[in-house]
XYZ file of C-alpha atoms in Angstrom:
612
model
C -58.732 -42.554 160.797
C -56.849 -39.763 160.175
C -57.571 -36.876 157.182
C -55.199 -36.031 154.574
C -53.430 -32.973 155.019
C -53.889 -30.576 152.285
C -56.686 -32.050 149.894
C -59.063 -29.678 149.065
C -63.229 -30.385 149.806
C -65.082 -27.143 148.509
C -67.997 -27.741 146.565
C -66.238 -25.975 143.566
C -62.138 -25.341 144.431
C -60.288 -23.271 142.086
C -57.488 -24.983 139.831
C -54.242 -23.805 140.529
C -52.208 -21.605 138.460
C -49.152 -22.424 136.773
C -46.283 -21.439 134.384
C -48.084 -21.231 130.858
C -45.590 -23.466 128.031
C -43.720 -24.788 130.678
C -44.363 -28.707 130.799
C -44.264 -30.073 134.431
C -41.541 -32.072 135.556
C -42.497 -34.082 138.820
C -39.192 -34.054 140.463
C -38.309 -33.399 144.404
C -37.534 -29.440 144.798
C -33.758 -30.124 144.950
C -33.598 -31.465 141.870
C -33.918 -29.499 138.711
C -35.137 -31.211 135.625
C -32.920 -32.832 133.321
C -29.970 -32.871 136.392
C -29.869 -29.022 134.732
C -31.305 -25.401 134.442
C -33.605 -25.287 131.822
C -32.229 -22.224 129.253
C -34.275 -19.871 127.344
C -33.089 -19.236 123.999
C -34.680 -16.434 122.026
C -36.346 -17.705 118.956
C -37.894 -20.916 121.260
C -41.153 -20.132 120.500
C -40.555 -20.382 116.185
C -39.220 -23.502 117.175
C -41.794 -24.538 118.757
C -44.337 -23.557 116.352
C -42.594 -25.047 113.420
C -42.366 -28.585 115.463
C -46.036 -28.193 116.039
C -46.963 -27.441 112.295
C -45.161 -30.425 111.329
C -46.680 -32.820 114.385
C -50.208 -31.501 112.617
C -49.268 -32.894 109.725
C -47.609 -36.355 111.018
C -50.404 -36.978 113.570
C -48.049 -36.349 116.443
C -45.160 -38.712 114.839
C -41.656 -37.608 115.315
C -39.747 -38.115 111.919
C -36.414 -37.677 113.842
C -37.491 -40.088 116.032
C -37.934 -42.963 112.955
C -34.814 -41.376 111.432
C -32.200 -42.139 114.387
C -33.870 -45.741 114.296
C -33.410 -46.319 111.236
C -29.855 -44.626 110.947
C -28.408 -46.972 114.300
C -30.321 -50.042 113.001
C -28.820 -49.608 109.145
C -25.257 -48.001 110.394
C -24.853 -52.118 112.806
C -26.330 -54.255 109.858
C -23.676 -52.730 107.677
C -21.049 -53.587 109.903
C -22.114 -57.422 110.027
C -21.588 -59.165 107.069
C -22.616 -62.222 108.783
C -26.115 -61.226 109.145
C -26.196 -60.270 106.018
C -25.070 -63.536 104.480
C -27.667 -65.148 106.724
C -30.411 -62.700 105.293
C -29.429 -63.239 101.718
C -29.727 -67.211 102.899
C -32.978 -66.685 104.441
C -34.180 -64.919 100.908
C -33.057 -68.045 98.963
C -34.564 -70.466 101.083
C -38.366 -68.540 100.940
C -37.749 -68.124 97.282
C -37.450 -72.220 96.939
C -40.086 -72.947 99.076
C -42.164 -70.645 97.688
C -41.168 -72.385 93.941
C -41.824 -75.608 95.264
C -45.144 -74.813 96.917
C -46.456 -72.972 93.671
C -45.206 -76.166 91.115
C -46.105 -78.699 93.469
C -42.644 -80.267 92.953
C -42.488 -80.335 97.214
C -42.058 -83.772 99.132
C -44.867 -82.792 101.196
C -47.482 -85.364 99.759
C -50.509 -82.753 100.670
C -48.545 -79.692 99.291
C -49.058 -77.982 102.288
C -48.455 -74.199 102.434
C -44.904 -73.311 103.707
C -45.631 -70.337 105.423
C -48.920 -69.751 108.020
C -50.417 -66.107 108.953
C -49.364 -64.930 112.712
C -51.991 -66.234 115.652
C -54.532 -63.594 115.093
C -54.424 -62.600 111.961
C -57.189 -62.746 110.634
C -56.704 -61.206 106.993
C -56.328 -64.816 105.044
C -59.422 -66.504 106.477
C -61.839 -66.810 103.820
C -61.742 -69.436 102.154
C -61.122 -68.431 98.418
C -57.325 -67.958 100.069
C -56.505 -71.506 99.977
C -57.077 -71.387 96.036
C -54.881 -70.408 93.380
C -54.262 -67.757 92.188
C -54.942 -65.874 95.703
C -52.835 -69.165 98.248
C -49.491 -67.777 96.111
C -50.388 -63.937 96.769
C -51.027 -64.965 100.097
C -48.096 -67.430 100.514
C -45.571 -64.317 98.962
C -46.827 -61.788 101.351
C -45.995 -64.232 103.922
C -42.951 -64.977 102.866
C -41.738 -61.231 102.773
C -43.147 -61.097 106.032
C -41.002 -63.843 107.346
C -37.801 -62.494 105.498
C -38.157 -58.978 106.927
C -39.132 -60.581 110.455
C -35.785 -62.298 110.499
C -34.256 -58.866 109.128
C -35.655 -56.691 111.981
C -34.481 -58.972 114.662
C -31.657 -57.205 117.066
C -27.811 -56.436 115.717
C -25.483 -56.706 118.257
C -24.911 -52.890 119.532
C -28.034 -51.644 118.404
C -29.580 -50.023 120.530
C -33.163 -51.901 121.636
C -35.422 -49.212 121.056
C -34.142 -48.562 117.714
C -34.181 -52.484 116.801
C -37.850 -52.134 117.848
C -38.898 -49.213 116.375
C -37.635 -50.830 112.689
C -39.147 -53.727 113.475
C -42.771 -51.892 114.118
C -42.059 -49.173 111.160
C -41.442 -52.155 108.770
C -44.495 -54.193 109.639
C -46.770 -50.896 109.086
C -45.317 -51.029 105.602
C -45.822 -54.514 105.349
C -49.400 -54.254 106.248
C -49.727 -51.806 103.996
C -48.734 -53.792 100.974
C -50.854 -56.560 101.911
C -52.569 -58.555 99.080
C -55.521 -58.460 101.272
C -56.333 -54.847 101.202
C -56.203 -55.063 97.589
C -59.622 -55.540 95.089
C -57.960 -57.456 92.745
C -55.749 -59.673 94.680
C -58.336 -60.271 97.702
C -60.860 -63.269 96.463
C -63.703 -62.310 99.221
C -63.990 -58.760 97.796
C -63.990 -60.287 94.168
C -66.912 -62.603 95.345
C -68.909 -59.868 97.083
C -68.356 -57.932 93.932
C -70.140 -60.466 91.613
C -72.701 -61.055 94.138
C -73.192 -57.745 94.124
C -72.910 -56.610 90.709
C -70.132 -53.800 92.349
C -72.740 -52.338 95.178
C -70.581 -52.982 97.297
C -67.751 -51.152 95.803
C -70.615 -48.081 95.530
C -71.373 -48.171 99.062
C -67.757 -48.391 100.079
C -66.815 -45.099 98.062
C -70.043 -43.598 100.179
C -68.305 -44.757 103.706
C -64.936 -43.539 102.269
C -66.603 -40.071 101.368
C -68.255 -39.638 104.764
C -65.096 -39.968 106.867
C -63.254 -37.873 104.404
C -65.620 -35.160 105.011
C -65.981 -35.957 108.950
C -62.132 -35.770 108.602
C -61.716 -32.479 106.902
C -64.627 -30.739 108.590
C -63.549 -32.487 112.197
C -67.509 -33.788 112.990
C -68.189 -36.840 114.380
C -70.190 -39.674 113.043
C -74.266 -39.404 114.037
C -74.160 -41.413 117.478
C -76.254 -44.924 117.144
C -79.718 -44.655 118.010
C -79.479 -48.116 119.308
C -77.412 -47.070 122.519
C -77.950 -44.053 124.839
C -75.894 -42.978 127.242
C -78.624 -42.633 130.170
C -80.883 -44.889 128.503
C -79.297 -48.385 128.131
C -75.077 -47.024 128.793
C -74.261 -45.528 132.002
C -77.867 -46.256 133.306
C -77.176 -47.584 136.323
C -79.292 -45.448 138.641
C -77.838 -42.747 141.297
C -77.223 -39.203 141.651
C -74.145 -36.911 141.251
C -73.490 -35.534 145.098
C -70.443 -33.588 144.633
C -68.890 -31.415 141.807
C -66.184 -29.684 141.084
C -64.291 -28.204 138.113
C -62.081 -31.397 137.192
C -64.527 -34.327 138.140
C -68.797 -35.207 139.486
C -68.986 -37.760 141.886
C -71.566 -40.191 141.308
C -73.306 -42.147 144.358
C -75.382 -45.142 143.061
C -78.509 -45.868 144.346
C -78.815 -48.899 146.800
C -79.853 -52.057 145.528
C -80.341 -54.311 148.087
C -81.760 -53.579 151.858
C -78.423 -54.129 153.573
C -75.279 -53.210 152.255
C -71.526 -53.505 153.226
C -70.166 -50.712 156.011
C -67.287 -50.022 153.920
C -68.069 -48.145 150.522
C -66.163 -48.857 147.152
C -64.651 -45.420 144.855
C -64.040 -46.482 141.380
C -61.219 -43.887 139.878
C -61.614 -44.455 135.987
C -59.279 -43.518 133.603
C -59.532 -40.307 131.804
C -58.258 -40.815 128.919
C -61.706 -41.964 127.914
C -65.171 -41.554 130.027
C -66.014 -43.611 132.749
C -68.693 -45.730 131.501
C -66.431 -48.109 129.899
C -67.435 -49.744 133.881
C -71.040 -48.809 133.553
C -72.217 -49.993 129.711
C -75.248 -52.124 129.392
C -76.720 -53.786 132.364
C -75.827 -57.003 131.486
C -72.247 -56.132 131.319
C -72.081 -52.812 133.922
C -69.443 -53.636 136.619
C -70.803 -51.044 138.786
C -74.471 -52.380 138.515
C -72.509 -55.922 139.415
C -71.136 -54.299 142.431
C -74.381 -52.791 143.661
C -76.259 -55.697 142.861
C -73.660 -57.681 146.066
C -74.661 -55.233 148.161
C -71.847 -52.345 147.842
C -72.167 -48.323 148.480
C -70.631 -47.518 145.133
C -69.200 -44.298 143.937
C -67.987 -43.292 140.337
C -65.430 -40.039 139.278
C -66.638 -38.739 135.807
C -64.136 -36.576 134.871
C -64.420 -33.442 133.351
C -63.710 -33.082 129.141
C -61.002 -30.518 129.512
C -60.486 -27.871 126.385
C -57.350 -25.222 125.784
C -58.877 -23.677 128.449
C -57.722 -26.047 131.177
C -54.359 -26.435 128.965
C -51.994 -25.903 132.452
C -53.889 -28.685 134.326
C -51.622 -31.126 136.120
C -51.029 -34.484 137.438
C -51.306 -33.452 140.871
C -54.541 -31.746 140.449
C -56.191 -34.756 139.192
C -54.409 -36.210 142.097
C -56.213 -33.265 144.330
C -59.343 -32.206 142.706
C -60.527 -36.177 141.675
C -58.981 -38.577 143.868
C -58.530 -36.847 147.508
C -61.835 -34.530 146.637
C -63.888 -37.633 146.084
C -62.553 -39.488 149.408
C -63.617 -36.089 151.077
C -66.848 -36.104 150.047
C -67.435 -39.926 150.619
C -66.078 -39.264 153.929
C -68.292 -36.835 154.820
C -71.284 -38.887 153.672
C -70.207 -41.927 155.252
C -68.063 -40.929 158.242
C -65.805 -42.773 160.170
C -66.055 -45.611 157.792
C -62.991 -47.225 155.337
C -63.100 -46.669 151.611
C -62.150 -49.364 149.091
C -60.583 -47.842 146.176
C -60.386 -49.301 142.428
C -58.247 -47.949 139.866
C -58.748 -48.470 136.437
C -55.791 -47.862 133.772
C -54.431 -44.305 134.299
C -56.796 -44.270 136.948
C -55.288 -46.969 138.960
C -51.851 -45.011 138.670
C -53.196 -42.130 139.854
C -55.002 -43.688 142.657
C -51.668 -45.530 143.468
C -49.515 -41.766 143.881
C -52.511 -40.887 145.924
C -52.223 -44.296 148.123
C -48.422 -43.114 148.770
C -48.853 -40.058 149.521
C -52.154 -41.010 151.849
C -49.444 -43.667 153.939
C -46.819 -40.888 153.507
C -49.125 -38.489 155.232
C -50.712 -40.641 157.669
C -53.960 -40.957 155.965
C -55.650 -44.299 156.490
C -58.934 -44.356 154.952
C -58.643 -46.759 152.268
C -59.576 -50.427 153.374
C -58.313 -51.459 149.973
C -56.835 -50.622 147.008
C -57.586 -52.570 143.280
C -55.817 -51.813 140.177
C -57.553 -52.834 136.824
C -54.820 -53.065 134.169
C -52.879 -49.930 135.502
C -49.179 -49.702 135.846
C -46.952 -48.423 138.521
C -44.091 -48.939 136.975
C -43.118 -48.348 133.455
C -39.701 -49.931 132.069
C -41.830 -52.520 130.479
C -44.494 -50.421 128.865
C -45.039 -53.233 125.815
C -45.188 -51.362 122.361
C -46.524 -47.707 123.425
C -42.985 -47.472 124.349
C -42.098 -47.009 120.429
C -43.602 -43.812 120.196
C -41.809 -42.457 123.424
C -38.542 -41.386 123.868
C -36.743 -37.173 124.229
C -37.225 -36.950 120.521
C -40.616 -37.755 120.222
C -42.165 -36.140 123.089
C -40.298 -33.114 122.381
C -42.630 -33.296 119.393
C -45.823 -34.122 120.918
C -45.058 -31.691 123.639
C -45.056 -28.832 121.116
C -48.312 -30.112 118.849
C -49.814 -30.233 122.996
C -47.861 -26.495 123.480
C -49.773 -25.684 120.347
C -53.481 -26.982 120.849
C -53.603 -26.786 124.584
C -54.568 -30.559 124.559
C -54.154 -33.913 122.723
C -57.708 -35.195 121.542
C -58.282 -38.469 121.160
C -58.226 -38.964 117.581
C -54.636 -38.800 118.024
C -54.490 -40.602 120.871
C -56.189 -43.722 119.091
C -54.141 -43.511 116.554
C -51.096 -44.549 118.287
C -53.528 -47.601 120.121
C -54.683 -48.521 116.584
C -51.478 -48.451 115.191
C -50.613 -51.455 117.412
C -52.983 -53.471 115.351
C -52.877 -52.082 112.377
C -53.567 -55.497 110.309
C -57.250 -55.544 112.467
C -58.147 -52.190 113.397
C -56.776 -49.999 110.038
C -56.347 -52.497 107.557
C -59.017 -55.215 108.255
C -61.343 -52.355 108.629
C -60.806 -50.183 106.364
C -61.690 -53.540 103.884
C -65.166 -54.142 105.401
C -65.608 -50.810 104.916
C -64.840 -49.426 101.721
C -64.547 -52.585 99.598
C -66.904 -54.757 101.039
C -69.299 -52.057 101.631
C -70.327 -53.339 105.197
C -71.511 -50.732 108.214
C -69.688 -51.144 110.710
C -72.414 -53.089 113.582
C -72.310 -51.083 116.692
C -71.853 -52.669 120.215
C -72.307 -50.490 123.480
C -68.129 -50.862 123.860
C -67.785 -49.295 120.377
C -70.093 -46.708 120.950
C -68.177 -45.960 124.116
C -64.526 -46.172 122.025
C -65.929 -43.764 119.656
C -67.035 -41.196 122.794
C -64.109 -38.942 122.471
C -62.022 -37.084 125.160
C -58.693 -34.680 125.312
C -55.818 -34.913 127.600
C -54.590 -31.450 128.909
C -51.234 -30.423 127.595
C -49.172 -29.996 131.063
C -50.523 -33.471 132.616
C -50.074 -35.517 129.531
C -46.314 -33.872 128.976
C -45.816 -34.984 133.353
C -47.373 -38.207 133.045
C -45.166 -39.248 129.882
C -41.769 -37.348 131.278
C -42.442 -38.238 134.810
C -43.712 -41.644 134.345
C -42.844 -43.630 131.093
C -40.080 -41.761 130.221
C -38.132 -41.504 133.548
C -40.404 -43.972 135.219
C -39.982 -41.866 138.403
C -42.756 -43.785 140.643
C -40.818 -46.906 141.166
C -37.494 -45.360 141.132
C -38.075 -42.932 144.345
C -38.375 -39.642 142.450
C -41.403 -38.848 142.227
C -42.517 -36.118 145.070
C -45.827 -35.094 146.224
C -45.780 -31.292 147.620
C -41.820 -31.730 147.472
C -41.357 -34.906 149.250
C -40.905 -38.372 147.607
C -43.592 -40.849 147.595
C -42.525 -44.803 147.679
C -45.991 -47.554 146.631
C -44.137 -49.550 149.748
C -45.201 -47.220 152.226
C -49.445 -48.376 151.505
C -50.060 -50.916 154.130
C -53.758 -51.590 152.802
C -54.255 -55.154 150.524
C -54.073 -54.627 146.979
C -55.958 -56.650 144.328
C -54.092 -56.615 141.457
C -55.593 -57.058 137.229
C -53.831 -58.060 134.503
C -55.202 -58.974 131.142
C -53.740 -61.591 128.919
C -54.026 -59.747 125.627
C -53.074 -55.970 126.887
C -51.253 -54.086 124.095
C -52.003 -50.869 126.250
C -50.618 -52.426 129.950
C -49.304 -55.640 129.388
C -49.675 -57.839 132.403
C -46.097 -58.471 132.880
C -45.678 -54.934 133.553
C -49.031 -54.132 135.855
C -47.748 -57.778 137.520
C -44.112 -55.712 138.643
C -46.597 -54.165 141.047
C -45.555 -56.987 143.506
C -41.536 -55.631 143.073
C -42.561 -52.374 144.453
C -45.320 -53.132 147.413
C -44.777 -54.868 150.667
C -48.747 -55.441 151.836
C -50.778 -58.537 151.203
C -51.735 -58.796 147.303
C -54.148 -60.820 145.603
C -53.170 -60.590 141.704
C -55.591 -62.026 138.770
C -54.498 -62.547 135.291
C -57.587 -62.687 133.509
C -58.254 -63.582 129.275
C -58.619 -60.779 127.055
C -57.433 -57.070 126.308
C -57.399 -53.961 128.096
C -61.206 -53.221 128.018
C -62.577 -57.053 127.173
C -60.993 -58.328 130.094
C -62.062 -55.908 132.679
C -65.521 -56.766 130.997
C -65.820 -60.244 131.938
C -68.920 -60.558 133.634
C -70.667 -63.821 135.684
C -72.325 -66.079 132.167
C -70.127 -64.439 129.763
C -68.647 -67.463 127.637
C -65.045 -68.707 127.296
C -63.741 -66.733 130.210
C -60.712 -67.670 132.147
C -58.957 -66.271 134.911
C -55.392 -67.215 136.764
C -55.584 -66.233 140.612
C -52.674 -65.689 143.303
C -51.874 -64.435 146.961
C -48.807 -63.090 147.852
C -48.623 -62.485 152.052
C -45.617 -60.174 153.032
C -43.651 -62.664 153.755
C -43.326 -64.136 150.372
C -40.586 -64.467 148.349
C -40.638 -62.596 145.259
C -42.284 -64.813 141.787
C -41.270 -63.615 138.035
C -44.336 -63.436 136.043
C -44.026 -66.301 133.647
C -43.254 -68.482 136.766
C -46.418 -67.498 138.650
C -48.724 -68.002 135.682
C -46.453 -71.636 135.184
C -47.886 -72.717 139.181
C -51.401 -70.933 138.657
C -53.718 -72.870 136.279
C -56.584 -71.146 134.645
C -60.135 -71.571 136.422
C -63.112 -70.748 133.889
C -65.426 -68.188 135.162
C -65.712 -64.200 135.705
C -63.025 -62.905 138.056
C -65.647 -60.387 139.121
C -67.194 -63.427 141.439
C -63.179 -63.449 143.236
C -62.805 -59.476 143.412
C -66.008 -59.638 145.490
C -65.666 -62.562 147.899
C -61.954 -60.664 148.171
C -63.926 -57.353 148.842
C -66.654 -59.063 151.215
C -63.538 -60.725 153.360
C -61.837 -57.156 153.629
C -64.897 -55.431 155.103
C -66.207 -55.635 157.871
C -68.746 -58.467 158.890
C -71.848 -56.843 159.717
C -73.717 -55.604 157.044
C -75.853 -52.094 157.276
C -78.807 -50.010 156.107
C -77.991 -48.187 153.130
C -76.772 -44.574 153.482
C -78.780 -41.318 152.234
C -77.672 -39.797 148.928
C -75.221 -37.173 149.656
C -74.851 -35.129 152.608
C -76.810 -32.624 152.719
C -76.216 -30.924 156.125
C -72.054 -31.117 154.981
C -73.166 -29.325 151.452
C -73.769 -32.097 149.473
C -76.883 -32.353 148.495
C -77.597 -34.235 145.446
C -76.742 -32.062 142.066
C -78.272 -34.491 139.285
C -79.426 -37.745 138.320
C -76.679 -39.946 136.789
C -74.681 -40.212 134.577
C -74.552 -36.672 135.480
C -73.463 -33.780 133.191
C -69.729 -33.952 132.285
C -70.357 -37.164 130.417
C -72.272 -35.491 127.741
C -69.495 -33.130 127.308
C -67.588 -33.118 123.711
């Protein structure tokens, strides 16, 4: 095997200088960004600063952004007088059904409502919903959500993004003005209310008052005394054997008396902490793995503040992906390393992948992607918030901070669901008066983390907004990288539900890769179907191989010719894993190295876990 070329191994490496409030653009050296000089102008920085006070104030939401969309969108529909006729038809038609439905003067012998709540919604299932008064507030909110459905749908000439972006704006509206969020118009909250005798109104205005005060004072809720990280999350048992200032590496203690030669790196997102892999027992995937009999090591990556604000891409590339094969390599030498990628994770573990085949660098026996994307033209609906207007914006509230935390992060994710996780529980909460019951997965959402301001600003430019991976411009040390050049097998996640990395997008993975590929589409979202595992009810997974000398499948027509199997997918991923290692199992290795200056640091979860 060969060694890469210019990762750095120290026990603690420096992080690179570079340009203060200049975001990164990850671009070959020949190229300036843009196709042009960037110019300096001399009141930049007020600019800059007023963007950011206003981003403070929006939560990171361009209003020029919603503006053009709304100005394209309105400026087409104006100019089509046949749409509007067939709006002003649609209107009539609700209006009659909705007359009929409410009189009972329909030909439908069982009166049945006209209009039915979206699969998923889950607003209008209580009962008292079905009975007037509270079916017609229900049945009219439907309707208007039909009518502005039909509205929103594409005008020949509009641009897509701004069709889309109308369409999303108007259904947060919509939600808003949902009967359900209302005390008087919502039956369940009337019933809990006389049950009650209104405690349940007084304990809601006690939630409400907390997070107001959380909110204005920017504290976090007292952490559940039910879950522990170290106690029963992240408790899987091991030591950290390398550190540096971006990332710990975790080795997990063996389980079993023989294990596989070839060792497994799991590269978690950091856009949240790595336990997400490691909750409770019953559900760790890393315990799983060790369990089979698998040498399994873990990045936790470092909380960064304004103080890391000039990060990058590449040194999360350097410092956490090539610094962890180092160390692995030098406590298990001469031996292959199968590496798993989860979410942003996975896409920086596929750059480093390139650039390892670019360089000659063949230590990775596999490579598995958990619901990460390589390629970003279909992005699903975080593509709303993203185009030169509104990361202009977020660059300068990033600019201003140093960092985007994650309450701002997750507001974006929640807004994708803003009927279940803003509306529905914001309802429980404050009307209904219920506390919110914590699982291990919500006390690991709720574990917060920041994103430093020049990596976010390349991984949005460089990636979703130019989507310069899969296009062949995006350079490594100032030469191109290309995903076809990685000759190991990939094993390829995508779940069924993602709002975050829809499967049809991590699925283009087979466009851009030549090697043999195993891809799983599995039920659930982006964390609940990575967490599926053995004995966990109502799973289902679709399974695939692709050789290299395949012809290329579209996604809809591969999941048509795969049929579901029930199970965990975790059982496949490591009979896959098992028939890509070598046969002959071995004695465990020792923790760390400590004649290469590794000695073990800490127990795990180590220390950068804790940070906040």
């Amino acid at each position: 095997m060969t060694a890469p070329k210019s990762s750095e191994t120290a026990q603690t490496p420096t992080i690179r200088a570079s340009t203060p409030n200049v975001p990164a653009i990850i671009e070959p050296a020949s190229a300036p960004p843009n196709g042009h000089r960037p110019h300096h102008h001399s009141y930049e920085t007020l600019d800059r600063a007023s963007r950011a006070l206003t981003a403070r104030l929006t939560n990171g939401v361009s209003p020029n952004a919603a503006g053009a969309a709304f100005s394209d969108f309105l400026l087409h529909l104006s100019r089509a007088p046949g749409r509007q006729i067939e709006l002003a038809e649609r209107a009539q038609q609700n209006l009659i059904k909705l007359f009929l439905h409410a009189t009972g003067l329909t030909s439908n012998v069982e009166n049945s409502p006209p209009f039915e709540p979206k699969p998923g919604d889950r607003r209008f299932d209580h009962e008292g919903w079905q009975k007037p008064p509270f079916s017609l507030f229900k049945q009219y909110f439907l309707a208007s959500q039909d009518w502005w459905d039909t509205a929103t749908e594409e005008v020949r000439g509009t641009r897509r993004r701004s069709t889309d972006r109308v369409g999303f704006i108007t259904r947060q509206m919509l939600d808003v003005m949902s009967p359900s969020n209302s005390p008087f118009l919502n039956p369940e909250i009337l019933a809990k209310t006389m049950e009650t005798g209104g405690m349940n109104l007084y304990e809601g205005s006690r939630h409400f008052a907390d997070d107001i005060m959380r909110q204005f004072t920017h504290t976090r809720a007292e952490p559940s005394t039910e879950y522990e990280v170290g106690r029963n999350l992240a408790c899987t048992p091991g030591h950290v054997v390398y550190r540096n200032e971006l990332c710990e590496l975790i080795q997990y203690s063996p389980q079993t008396d023989k294990v596989q030669a070839e060792p497994i790196l799991i590269v978690p997102a950091w856009i949240m902490k790595y336990y997400i892999l490691d909750l409770s027992p019953e559900n760790s995937l890393i315990r799983y793995l060790v369990s089979q009999g698998f040498t399994v090591f873990t990045i936790s990556w470092h909380n960064p503040s304004a103080d890391e604000r000039d990060l990058s891409l590449d040194d999360y590339r350097r410092l956490g992906v090539m610094a962890a094969l180092d160390a692995i390599s030098k406590i298990i030498p001469g031996t292959k390393i199968h590496a798993c990628g989860y979410c942003l994770g996975g896409t920086i573990l596929s750059i480093a992948a390139a650039t390892m085949a670019r360089d000659n660098d063949d230590r990775l026996a596999s490579v598995t992607l958990l619901a990460a994307q390589t390629d970003f033209t279909e992005a699903g609906e975080l593509m709303l918030f993203l185009d030169e207007s509104q990361l202009a914006f977020l660059e300068d509230m990033m600019w201003d901070q140093g960092y985007l935390d994650q309450e701002q992060m997750a507001g974006a994710f929640r807004a994708l669901r803003a009927e279940d996780l803003i509306w529905t529980r914001a309802v429980r909460r404050y009307l209904l008066g219920q506390d919110e019951e914590q699982f291990d997965i919500s006390v690991w959402n709720s574990d917060s983390t920041r994103m430093p301001y020049r990596m976010h600003s390349e991984y949005l430019r460089g990636l979703f907004l130019e989507n310069r991976l899969t296009s062949g411009r995006f350079a490594v040390e100032g030469r191109v990288i290309a995903l076809k050049d990685i000759n190991a097998p990939f094993f390829i996640i995508g779940t069924e539900m993602d709002h975050i990395a829809p499967w049809r997008s991590v699925y283009k993975t087979t466009l851009f890769t030549d090697s043999e590929l195993t891809f799983v589409l599995t039920k659930g979202g982006h964390n609940g179907g990575i967490l599926s595992e053995p004995g966990h009810r109502g799973r289902h997974y679709r399974i695939g191989h692709r050789t290299p000398e395949k012809l290329y499948l579209d996604p809809d027509t591969w999941a048509e010719r795969h049929p579901p199997k029930e199970g965990s997918w975790w059982v496949e991923w490591v009979n896959w894993l098992r028939e890509k290692s070598s046969p002959e199992m071995v004695a465990p290795p020792a923790m760390g190295a400590p004649d290469e200056g590794l000695s073990p640091l800490v127990a795990a979860p180590g220390t950068y876990i804790f940070q906040t």
